Short mmCIF file of C-alpha atoms and ligand atoms in Angstrom, two decimals:
data_model
loop_
_atom_site.label_atom_id
_atom_site.label_comp_id
_atom_site.label_asym_id
_atom_site.label_seq_id
_atom_site.Cartn_x
_atom_site.Cartn_y
_atom_site.Cartn_z
CA MET O 1 197.91 -56.69 67.21
CA GLY O 2 196.49 -59.74 65.46
CA GLU O 3 198.66 -62.73 64.57
CA SER O 4 198.45 -64.43 61.18
CA ARG O 5 195.81 -67.15 60.89
CA THR O 6 194.58 -69.39 58.11
CA ILE O 7 191.21 -68.29 56.81
CA GLY O 8 188.90 -70.31 54.58
CA ILE O 9 186.28 -68.60 52.43
CA PHE O 10 183.17 -70.26 51.02
CA GLY O 11 182.28 -68.42 47.82
CA ALA O 12 184.51 -66.55 45.36
CA GLY O 13 181.79 -63.99 44.64
CA TRP O 14 182.02 -60.32 45.29
CA VAL O 15 181.90 -60.52 49.12
CA GLY O 16 184.14 -63.61 49.25
CA LEU O 17 186.89 -62.18 47.07
CA VAL O 18 186.91 -58.77 48.71
CA THR O 19 186.97 -60.41 52.16
CA GLY O 20 189.64 -62.93 51.13
CA SER O 21 191.93 -60.46 49.43
CA CYS O 22 191.66 -57.96 52.29
CA PHE O 23 192.40 -60.59 54.94
CA ALA O 24 195.44 -61.57 52.85
CA GLU O 25 196.39 -57.89 52.80
CA LEU O 26 196.23 -57.96 56.62
CA GLY O 27 198.77 -60.81 56.58
CA HIS O 28 196.57 -63.90 56.89
CA GLU O 29 196.80 -67.03 54.74
CA VAL O 30 193.58 -67.36 52.76
CA ILE O 31 192.01 -70.29 50.93
CA VAL O 32 189.06 -69.37 48.71
CA ARG O 33 186.74 -72.17 47.68
CA ASP O 34 184.09 -71.97 44.98
CA VAL O 35 182.08 -74.57 43.07
CA VAL O 36 182.42 -72.93 39.63
CA PRO O 37 185.54 -74.29 37.87
CA GLU O 38 185.84 -71.36 35.39
CA ARG O 39 185.87 -68.91 38.27
CA ILE O 40 188.63 -70.77 40.09
CA GLU O 41 190.65 -71.09 36.85
CA ALA O 42 190.30 -67.37 36.16
CA LEU O 43 191.46 -66.51 39.68
CA ARG O 44 194.42 -68.86 39.44
CA ALA O 45 195.33 -67.19 36.16
CA GLY O 46 195.28 -63.82 37.95
CA ARG O 47 191.98 -62.52 36.58
CA ALA O 48 189.29 -60.96 38.79
CA PRO O 49 185.94 -62.29 37.57
CA PHE O 50 184.07 -58.95 37.82
CA HIS O 51 184.69 -55.23 37.88
CA GLU O 52 185.55 -53.89 41.34
CA PRO O 53 188.07 -51.06 41.79
CA ASP O 54 191.27 -52.04 43.66
CA LEU O 55 190.32 -55.73 43.77
CA PRO O 56 192.66 -56.92 40.96
CA GLU O 57 195.56 -55.06 42.58
CA THR O 58 194.78 -56.41 46.05
CA LEU O 59 194.53 -59.97 44.71
CA ALA O 60 197.80 -59.56 42.79
CA ARG O 61 199.68 -57.93 45.66
CA ASN O 62 198.78 -60.78 48.01
CA ARG O 63 198.87 -63.74 45.64
CA GLU O 64 201.46 -65.53 47.80
CA ARG O 65 198.92 -65.69 50.62
CA LEU O 66 195.89 -66.53 48.47
CA ARG O 67 194.91 -69.98 47.23
CA TYR O 68 191.88 -70.95 45.15
CA THR O 69 190.26 -74.34 45.16
CA LEU O 70 187.18 -76.34 44.17
CA GLU O 71 187.77 -78.78 47.03
CA ALA O 72 186.04 -78.02 50.34
CA GLY O 73 188.43 -80.54 51.94
CA GLU O 74 191.28 -78.02 51.54
CA LEU O 75 189.52 -75.79 54.03
CA ALA O 76 190.38 -78.30 56.76
CA GLU O 77 193.56 -76.35 57.50
CA ALA O 78 191.66 -73.12 58.18
CA ASP O 79 191.20 -71.82 61.72
CA VAL O 80 188.27 -69.66 60.69
CA LEU O 81 185.79 -70.26 57.87
CA PHE O 82 183.85 -67.37 56.36
CA ILE O 83 180.57 -68.05 54.59
CA CYS O 84 180.31 -65.57 51.72
CA VAL O 85 177.72 -67.24 49.51
CA GLN O 86 174.72 -65.52 47.96
CA THR O 87 171.33 -65.43 49.68
CA PRO O 88 168.91 -64.45 46.90
CA PRO O 89 165.18 -64.00 47.54
CA THR O 90 162.77 -66.87 47.08
CA TYR O 91 159.31 -66.40 45.54
CA SER O 92 157.93 -65.67 49.01
CA GLY O 93 160.47 -62.87 49.57
CA ASP O 94 162.31 -64.87 52.24
CA ALA O 95 166.08 -65.17 51.83
CA ASP O 96 167.07 -68.39 50.08
CA LEU O 97 169.60 -70.02 52.40
CA SER O 98 170.23 -73.11 50.29
CA TYR O 99 173.82 -72.05 49.48
CA VAL O 100 174.47 -71.61 53.21
CA TRP O 101 173.19 -75.12 53.91
CA THR O 102 175.30 -76.53 51.08
CA ALA O 103 178.38 -74.87 52.59
CA LEU O 104 177.47 -76.50 55.88
CA ASP O 105 177.21 -79.90 54.18
CA ASP O 106 180.67 -79.32 52.70
CA LEU O 107 182.33 -78.43 56.02
CA PRO O 108 185.51 -80.43 56.42
CA ARG O 109 185.73 -82.67 59.50
CA VAL O 110 188.64 -81.58 61.67
CA GLU O 111 189.90 -82.47 65.13
CA GLY O 112 190.51 -79.03 66.61
CA ARG O 113 188.26 -76.00 66.94
CA GLN O 114 187.10 -74.15 63.85
CA ILE O 115 184.95 -71.04 63.80
CA LEU O 116 182.27 -70.59 61.17
CA VAL O 117 181.67 -66.92 60.45
CA MET O 118 178.59 -65.68 58.58
CA LYS O 119 179.39 -62.75 56.26
CA SER O 120 176.44 -63.32 53.95
CA THR O 121 173.32 -61.32 54.78
CA VAL O 122 170.86 -63.68 56.44
CA PRO O 123 167.57 -63.41 58.33
CA VAL O 124 167.64 -62.97 62.08
CA GLY O 125 167.53 -66.44 63.60
CA THR O 126 169.88 -68.03 61.05
CA GLY O 127 172.68 -68.28 63.59
CA GLU O 128 170.48 -70.28 65.94
CA LYS O 129 169.47 -72.58 63.08
CA VAL O 130 173.07 -73.10 61.98
CA ARG O 131 174.13 -73.83 65.55
CA ALA O 132 171.40 -76.46 65.80
CA ALA O 133 172.42 -77.93 62.43
CA LEU O 134 176.07 -78.11 63.54
CA GLU O 135 175.05 -79.91 66.72
CA ALA O 136 172.84 -82.32 64.77
CA ARG O 137 175.86 -83.17 62.59
CA GLY O 138 178.02 -83.76 65.66
CA LEU O 139 180.19 -80.74 64.79
CA THR O 140 180.47 -79.54 68.38
CA ASN O 141 184.03 -78.36 67.68
CA VAL O 142 182.71 -75.69 65.31
CA GLY O 143 181.84 -72.28 66.78
CA TYR O 144 179.55 -69.76 65.13
CA VAL O 145 179.93 -66.01 64.73
CA SER O 146 177.86 -63.45 62.85
CA ASN O 147 180.11 -60.81 61.29
CA PRO O 148 178.07 -58.98 58.63
CA GLU O 149 179.65 -57.02 55.80
CA PHE O 150 178.93 -53.34 55.18
CA LEU O 151 180.77 -53.06 51.89
CA ALA O 152 179.43 -50.88 49.10
CA GLU O 153 180.19 -52.03 45.57
CA GLY O 154 182.68 -49.84 43.77
CA ARG O 155 184.53 -49.07 47.02
CA ALA O 156 184.41 -52.41 48.74
CA VAL O 157 188.16 -52.87 49.26
CA HIS O 158 188.39 -49.42 50.80
CA ASP O 159 185.31 -50.10 52.96
CA PHE O 160 186.76 -53.39 54.22
CA LEU O 161 190.05 -51.82 55.26
CA ASN O 162 188.47 -48.63 56.65
CA PRO O 163 185.21 -49.71 58.23
CA ASP O 164 182.95 -47.49 60.32
CA ARG O 165 182.55 -50.44 62.67
CA ILE O 166 183.11 -54.16 62.91
CA VAL O 167 180.08 -56.07 64.19
CA ILE O 168 180.69 -59.38 65.92
CA GLY O 169 177.85 -61.44 67.32
CA ALA O 170 178.86 -64.70 68.96
CA PHE O 171 177.50 -67.48 71.14
CA ASP O 172 180.94 -67.94 72.78
CA GLU O 173 183.15 -65.14 74.03
CA GLU O 174 186.27 -67.02 72.87
CA ASP O 175 185.05 -67.17 69.29
CA ALA O 176 184.26 -63.45 69.31
CA VAL O 177 187.78 -62.69 70.54
CA ALA O 178 189.33 -64.90 67.84
CA VAL O 179 187.37 -63.19 65.06
CA GLU O 180 188.10 -59.73 66.44
CA ARG O 181 191.82 -60.56 66.36
CA LEU O 182 191.65 -61.23 62.62
CA TYR O 183 190.93 -57.53 62.20
CA GLY O 184 193.67 -56.55 64.66
CA LYS O 185 195.46 -54.28 62.20
CA ILE O 186 192.34 -52.28 61.42
CA GLU O 187 191.39 -49.35 63.58
CA ALA O 188 187.65 -49.32 64.04
CA GLU O 189 185.03 -49.50 66.72
CA VAL O 190 184.05 -53.10 67.41
CA VAL O 191 180.43 -53.83 68.30
CA ARG O 192 180.40 -57.07 70.28
CA THR O 193 176.91 -58.40 70.68
CA ASP O 194 174.68 -61.46 70.53
CA VAL O 195 174.16 -63.30 67.23
CA ALA O 196 170.55 -62.20 66.61
CA SER O 197 171.40 -58.52 67.20
CA ALA O 198 174.38 -58.72 64.85
CA GLU O 199 172.12 -60.19 62.17
CA MET O 200 169.58 -57.43 62.77
CA ILE O 201 172.21 -54.64 62.69
CA LYS O 202 172.97 -55.53 59.07
CA LEU O 203 169.32 -55.64 58.01
CA ALA O 204 168.42 -52.49 59.92
CA ALA O 205 171.38 -50.52 58.54
CA ASN O 206 170.42 -51.35 54.96
CA ALA O 207 166.73 -50.68 55.64
CA PHE O 208 167.57 -47.28 57.09
CA LEU O 209 169.73 -46.33 54.12
CA MET O 210 166.88 -47.33 51.79
CA THR O 211 164.44 -45.34 53.89
CA ARG O 212 166.58 -42.25 53.41
CA ILE O 213 166.65 -42.79 49.66
CA SER O 214 162.89 -43.28 49.34
CA PHE O 215 162.36 -40.32 51.67
CA ILE O 216 164.46 -37.96 49.57
CA ASN O 217 162.87 -39.33 46.40
CA GLU O 218 159.43 -38.46 47.76
CA ILE O 219 160.67 -35.02 48.80
CA ALA O 220 161.98 -34.70 45.22
CA ASN O 221 158.58 -35.53 43.80
CA VAL O 222 156.96 -32.92 46.03
CA CYS O 223 159.70 -30.43 45.06
CA GLU O 224 158.69 -30.90 41.42
CA ALA O 225 155.08 -30.20 42.31
CA VAL O 226 155.80 -27.05 44.30
CA GLY O 227 158.81 -25.60 42.49
CA ALA O 228 161.68 -26.34 44.90
CA ASP O 229 165.04 -27.96 44.06
CA VAL O 230 165.76 -31.21 45.88
CA VAL O 231 169.52 -30.84 45.49
CA GLU O 232 169.36 -27.59 47.43
CA VAL O 233 166.93 -29.11 49.91
CA ALA O 234 169.18 -32.15 50.52
CA ARG O 235 172.17 -29.86 51.05
CA GLY O 236 170.29 -27.81 53.61
CA VAL O 237 168.87 -30.85 55.36
CA GLY O 238 172.15 -32.79 55.35
CA LEU O 239 174.05 -30.04 57.15
CA ASP O 240 172.03 -30.76 60.27
CA HIS O 241 174.49 -32.94 62.17
CA ARG O 242 171.61 -35.00 63.54
CA LEU O 243 170.71 -35.96 59.98
CA GLY O 244 173.97 -35.93 58.02
CA PRO O 245 174.45 -35.64 54.25
CA HIS O 246 174.57 -39.32 53.22
CA PHE O 247 172.04 -41.19 51.13
CA LEU O 248 170.11 -38.07 50.31
CA ARG O 249 170.74 -38.14 46.57
CA ALA O 250 167.39 -38.20 44.83
CA GLY O 251 167.24 -40.24 41.65
CA ILE O 252 165.53 -43.07 39.89
CA GLY O 253 165.46 -45.39 42.86
CA TYR O 254 167.88 -47.82 44.46
CA GLY O 255 168.89 -51.12 42.90
CA GLY O 256 171.72 -53.61 43.26
CA SER O 257 172.28 -57.02 44.73
CA CYS O 258 171.58 -55.93 48.30
CA PHE O 259 168.93 -53.31 48.95
CA PRO O 260 166.04 -54.80 46.94
CA LYS O 261 166.57 -58.30 48.31
CA ASP O 262 167.37 -57.23 51.87
CA SER O 263 164.29 -55.01 52.09
CA LEU O 264 162.06 -57.87 50.98
CA ALA O 265 163.80 -60.28 53.33
CA LEU O 266 163.34 -57.97 56.35
CA LYS O 267 159.71 -57.22 55.47
CA GLN O 268 159.08 -60.94 55.10
CA LEU O 269 160.98 -61.76 58.29
CA ALA O 270 158.77 -59.32 60.19
CA SER O 271 155.55 -60.61 58.66
CA ASN O 272 156.55 -64.23 59.29
CA SER O 273 156.70 -63.16 62.93
CA GLY O 274 153.25 -61.52 62.71
CA TYR O 275 154.38 -57.92 62.32
CA HIS O 276 153.46 -55.71 59.37
CA PHE O 277 156.49 -53.49 58.75
CA GLN O 278 154.49 -50.60 57.32
CA LEU O 279 157.31 -48.12 56.84
CA LEU O 280 159.50 -50.61 54.97
CA ALA O 281 156.57 -51.61 52.75
CA ALA O 282 156.19 -47.94 51.79
CA VAL O 283 159.93 -47.57 51.17
CA ILE O 284 159.80 -50.49 48.72
CA GLU O 285 156.70 -49.18 46.94
CA VAL O 286 158.11 -45.66 46.60
CA ASN O 287 161.23 -47.16 45.05
CA GLU O 288 159.27 -49.14 42.49
CA LEU O 289 157.26 -46.10 41.46
CA GLN O 290 160.37 -43.94 41.30
CA LYS O 291 161.93 -46.05 38.55
CA ARG O 292 158.84 -45.48 36.40
CA ARG O 293 158.69 -41.71 36.77
CA VAL O 294 161.22 -41.34 33.96
CA ILE O 295 158.63 -42.78 31.58
CA GLN O 296 156.17 -40.03 32.56
CA LYS O 297 158.85 -37.40 32.02
CA LEU O 298 159.58 -38.79 28.56
CA GLU O 299 155.88 -38.83 27.70
CA LYS O 300 155.52 -35.25 28.86
CA HIS O 301 158.03 -34.20 26.20
CA LEU O 302 157.53 -36.75 23.48
CA GLY O 303 153.89 -37.77 23.78
CA LYS O 304 153.37 -41.41 22.87
CA LEU O 305 156.63 -43.32 22.97
CA ARG O 306 155.83 -45.73 20.13
CA GLY O 307 158.56 -45.41 17.50
CA LYS O 308 160.58 -42.93 19.57
CA LYS O 309 164.29 -43.57 19.95
CA VAL O 310 165.50 -43.37 23.55
CA ALA O 311 169.15 -43.62 24.65
CA LEU O 312 169.69 -45.16 28.10
CA LEU O 313 173.06 -43.96 29.35
CA GLY O 314 174.54 -46.02 32.16
CA LEU O 315 173.10 -49.46 32.77
CA ALA O 316 174.80 -50.76 35.93
CA PHE O 317 172.77 -50.21 39.11
CA LYS O 318 175.21 -47.50 40.12
CA ALA O 319 178.53 -46.08 38.93
CA GLY O 320 181.78 -47.93 39.60
CA THR O 321 180.42 -51.42 39.04
CA ASP O 322 179.33 -53.69 36.17
CA ASP O 323 176.63 -55.21 38.37
CA MET O 324 173.26 -55.33 36.62
CA ARG O 325 171.34 -56.93 39.47
CA GLU O 326 168.05 -55.07 40.06
CA ALA O 327 169.37 -52.17 37.99
CA PRO O 328 166.68 -49.52 37.35
CA SER O 329 167.87 -49.55 33.70
CA LEU O 330 166.28 -53.00 33.29
CA VAL O 331 162.86 -51.74 34.39
CA LEU O 332 163.20 -48.68 32.17
CA ALA O 333 164.29 -50.66 29.11
CA SER O 334 161.45 -53.14 29.38
CA ARG O 335 158.85 -50.40 30.00
CA LEU O 336 160.14 -48.46 26.99
CA LEU O 337 160.16 -51.54 24.78
CA ALA O 338 156.64 -52.37 25.93
CA GLU O 339 155.55 -48.86 24.87
CA GLY O 340 157.03 -49.52 21.43
CA ALA O 341 160.08 -47.28 21.79
CA GLU O 342 163.46 -48.12 20.30
CA VAL O 343 166.06 -48.46 23.07
CA ARG O 344 169.74 -47.75 22.52
CA ALA O 345 171.88 -48.50 25.53
CA TRP O 346 175.40 -47.62 26.64
CA ASP O 347 177.53 -48.38 29.68
CA PRO O 348 181.32 -48.16 30.11
CA VAL O 349 181.57 -51.59 31.79
CA ALA O 350 178.22 -53.35 32.28
CA ARG O 351 177.20 -55.86 29.59
CA PRO O 352 173.57 -56.78 30.26
CA GLY O 353 173.26 -59.30 27.39
CA GLU O 354 169.98 -61.20 27.49
CA LEU O 355 168.77 -59.16 30.46
CA MET O 356 168.19 -56.27 28.08
CA LYS O 357 166.91 -58.25 25.16
CA GLY O 358 165.41 -56.02 22.48
CA ALA O 359 167.69 -53.04 23.25
CA THR O 360 170.70 -52.17 21.07
CA LEU O 361 173.93 -52.03 23.02
CA CYS O 362 176.22 -49.23 21.77
CA ASP O 363 179.98 -48.84 22.19
CA THR O 364 179.97 -45.09 22.70
CA VAL O 365 177.68 -42.43 24.11
CA LEU O 366 177.65 -40.72 20.73
CA GLU O 367 176.53 -43.87 18.98
CA ALA O 368 173.73 -44.31 21.54
CA VAL O 369 172.39 -40.77 21.20
CA ARG O 370 172.66 -40.53 17.40
CA GLY O 371 169.18 -39.81 16.05
CA ALA O 372 167.68 -40.21 19.54
CA ASP O 373 164.57 -38.35 20.68
CA ALA O 374 165.82 -38.38 24.28
CA ALA O 375 168.88 -39.27 26.31
CA VAL O 376 168.27 -40.63 29.81
CA ILE O 377 171.06 -40.60 32.38
CA VAL O 378 170.38 -43.78 34.32
CA THR O 379 173.73 -44.29 36.08
CA GLU O 380 175.90 -41.46 37.38
CA TRP O 381 179.06 -42.33 35.43
CA GLU O 382 181.66 -39.54 35.33
CA GLU O 383 181.84 -40.03 31.56
CA LEU O 384 178.36 -38.51 31.33
CA ARG O 385 179.18 -35.25 33.08
CA ASP O 386 179.86 -33.50 29.79
CA LEU O 387 176.83 -34.95 28.03
CA ALA O 388 175.37 -31.52 27.32
CA SER O 389 177.87 -30.86 24.53
CA ASP O 390 177.46 -29.45 21.02
CA GLU O 391 178.46 -32.81 19.58
CA VAL O 392 175.71 -34.66 21.44
CA ARG O 393 173.09 -32.01 20.73
CA GLU O 394 173.84 -32.13 17.05
CA ALA O 395 173.78 -35.91 16.97
CA MET O 396 170.34 -36.15 18.55
CA ALA O 397 167.06 -35.86 16.70
CA ARG O 398 165.71 -33.83 19.66
CA PRO O 399 167.96 -32.31 22.31
CA LEU O 400 166.20 -33.71 25.36
CA ILE O 401 168.05 -34.96 28.46
CA ILE O 402 166.25 -36.69 31.30
CA ASP O 403 168.78 -36.76 34.11
CA GLY O 404 167.79 -39.61 36.43
CA ARG O 405 170.71 -38.87 38.77
CA ASN O 406 170.84 -35.07 38.83
CA LEU O 407 174.33 -35.36 37.42
CA LEU O 408 174.26 -32.24 35.25
CA ASP O 409 173.85 -28.59 36.05
CA PRO O 410 170.33 -27.78 34.77
CA ALA O 411 171.18 -24.19 33.82
CA GLU O 412 174.27 -25.27 31.88
CA ALA O 413 172.39 -28.02 30.07
CA ARG O 414 169.68 -25.55 29.05
CA ARG O 415 172.26 -22.96 28.02
CA ALA O 416 173.82 -25.65 25.82
CA GLY O 417 170.50 -25.89 24.00
CA PHE O 418 168.94 -28.93 25.65
CA ALA O 419 165.54 -29.39 27.15
CA TYR O 420 166.47 -30.76 30.56
CA GLU O 421 164.58 -32.61 33.28
CA GLY O 422 166.22 -33.72 36.49
CA ILE O 423 164.63 -35.41 39.48
CA GLY O 424 163.03 -33.04 41.98
CA ARG O 425 164.23 -29.95 40.17
CA GLN O 426 162.38 -27.23 38.33
CA SER O 427 160.88 -28.77 35.26
CA SER O 428 160.21 -25.94 32.86
CA PRO O 429 162.84 -26.71 30.30
CA PHE O 430 161.38 -25.01 27.29
CA GLU O 431 161.81 -21.32 27.96
CA THR O 432 165.60 -21.38 27.69
CA LEU O 433 165.67 -23.02 24.29
CA PRO O 434 166.96 -20.65 21.63
CA GLU O 435 164.41 -18.56 19.81
CA GLY O 436 162.50 -20.40 17.14
CA ALA O 437 163.07 -23.80 18.74
CA GLU O 438 159.99 -25.81 19.57
CA GLN O 439 159.49 -27.99 22.55
CA ALA O 440 162.37 -30.43 22.53
CA THR O 441 162.95 -30.23 18.83
CA LYS O 442 166.36 -30.07 17.32
CA VAL O 443 167.91 -26.63 17.78
CA SER O 444 170.72 -26.82 15.33
CA THR O 445 171.74 -29.10 12.54
CA SER O 446 175.16 -29.63 11.26
C1 UGA T 501 174.80 -51.35 50.07
C2 UGA T 501 175.26 -50.68 51.38
O1 UGA T 501 175.67 -49.35 51.12
C3 UGA T 501 176.40 -51.46 52.02
O2 UGA T 501 176.72 -50.90 53.28
C4 UGA T 501 175.98 -52.90 52.21
O3 UGA T 501 177.02 -53.67 52.75
C5 UGA T 501 175.60 -53.49 50.88
O4 UGA T 501 174.51 -52.74 50.32
C6 UGA T 501 175.20 -54.92 51.10
O5 UGA T 501 174.20 -55.18 51.78
O6 UGA T 501 175.97 -55.83 50.74
P1 UGA T 501 175.62 -51.24 47.53
O7 UGA T 501 174.33 -51.91 47.21
O8 UGA T 501 176.86 -51.76 46.93
O9 UGA T 501 175.86 -51.26 49.13
O10 UGA T 501 175.55 -49.74 47.05
P2 UGA T 501 175.12 -48.32 47.63
O11 UGA T 501 176.19 -47.38 47.30
O12 UGA T 501 174.65 -48.39 49.02
O13 UGA T 501 173.88 -47.98 46.67
C7 UGA T 501 172.70 -48.74 46.69
C8 UGA T 501 171.67 -48.13 45.78
O14 UGA T 501 171.17 -46.92 46.32
C9 UGA T 501 172.19 -47.77 44.38
O15 UGA T 501 171.22 -48.12 43.43
C10 UGA T 501 172.39 -46.27 44.45
O16 UGA T 501 172.29 -45.67 43.20
C11 UGA T 501 171.24 -45.87 45.36
N1 UGA T 501 171.45 -44.60 46.08
C12 UGA T 501 172.42 -44.47 47.01
C13 UGA T 501 170.60 -43.52 45.82
O17 UGA T 501 169.70 -43.61 44.97
N2 UGA T 501 170.77 -42.36 46.50
C14 UGA T 501 171.74 -42.21 47.45
O18 UGA T 501 171.83 -41.12 48.03
C15 UGA T 501 172.58 -43.30 47.69
#
């Protein structure tokens, strides 16, 4: 059983706050430090700065054990310091580690031993570099551990408290033991390894998940060409216990703050070391092309898109989050606008603002689809499950649904009078339209 320690967190972003609140939940004292005053003020006032299920409750439940500060000096009392800052890509595709180095510059000077733990996703070799930097600064009392996060947005609190495994890569056995103890109340397999392997486990796990997505997306594209249904195919494939059912949902490509940047970073890391990571390069390219296939589907039904009104339903990169980073909706909106289409956009929580300049943000699904020539499901929000309704059909100029997430039942959508296109599913939507209806033209008027 782990005893209570004092934990310092660099970065009150998504990883930092989930990590901090969950460690507080496990009984530790936690000090979260960020450089953005508004963020710290919001947290002190009891507000979570972004949408993440269970996070507000976890922060509130443990507020006695959570402190927020702008001062790195306050982290001096921590036994263990977690680095949870962002590592965005640079122009070269390498991970930008400048926030990590700034955190290192801000490390408080203490007498006793402190352990620096890297939660942020970093290239293999970062641990060695940080260790050298610590030595150069005379911080020989600071140990280093790589302890990557495997949290998925929208279920991050659950993932933290119920992990598949805890990966701990350390230079010193003692530091590994101390970090493992922090998780003492959690039952999970612990992978103790060297620092470089821990760093690689994170990158490889994400790369493999992306490979599965691009794989099933390519299978989907072939399914469309040969008349099979990728949802059925994925079900049949996923029941093989050697393969498993996860990450086999075909769609409009992966997005988010992690996969796109981590794939580039790993590809770049390999090529910096003289290796061309061919498979990963293909995974990335397939994903880019996948986002654009929706445009072809729209053109198939509507012809030229100039002047057509298209509703983009769901804007966040996936359901359960308001995160717009690398969201496929951004690529779609700008492609549509470039083609001269009018874009009406809706999401229950995401507010893209300037990112989706030129599109009209709507408060309700009905407002977005009113007078639209097509409705595109971009994010698999539950709210969209009953999209194929009479109300929506009557509001649209043409009853056409392009389902980028295979959220709807194709037969039901067609029965409800819509022309329907999923991803990797039979794409002959016209024959089930009621008699007299033309290709994707309005079937009934109110
Ligand atoms: C991902 C990983 O799942 C986490 O384990 C990891 O810790 C995290 O990245 C990270 O590196 O920090 P996340 O990006 O939050 O988490 O979301 P996922 O649920 O993995 O989805 C990623 C993308 O893949 C989304 O755009 C999603 O729509 C897409 N996806 C996922 C599919 O298109 N098909 C699937 O079957 C699954």
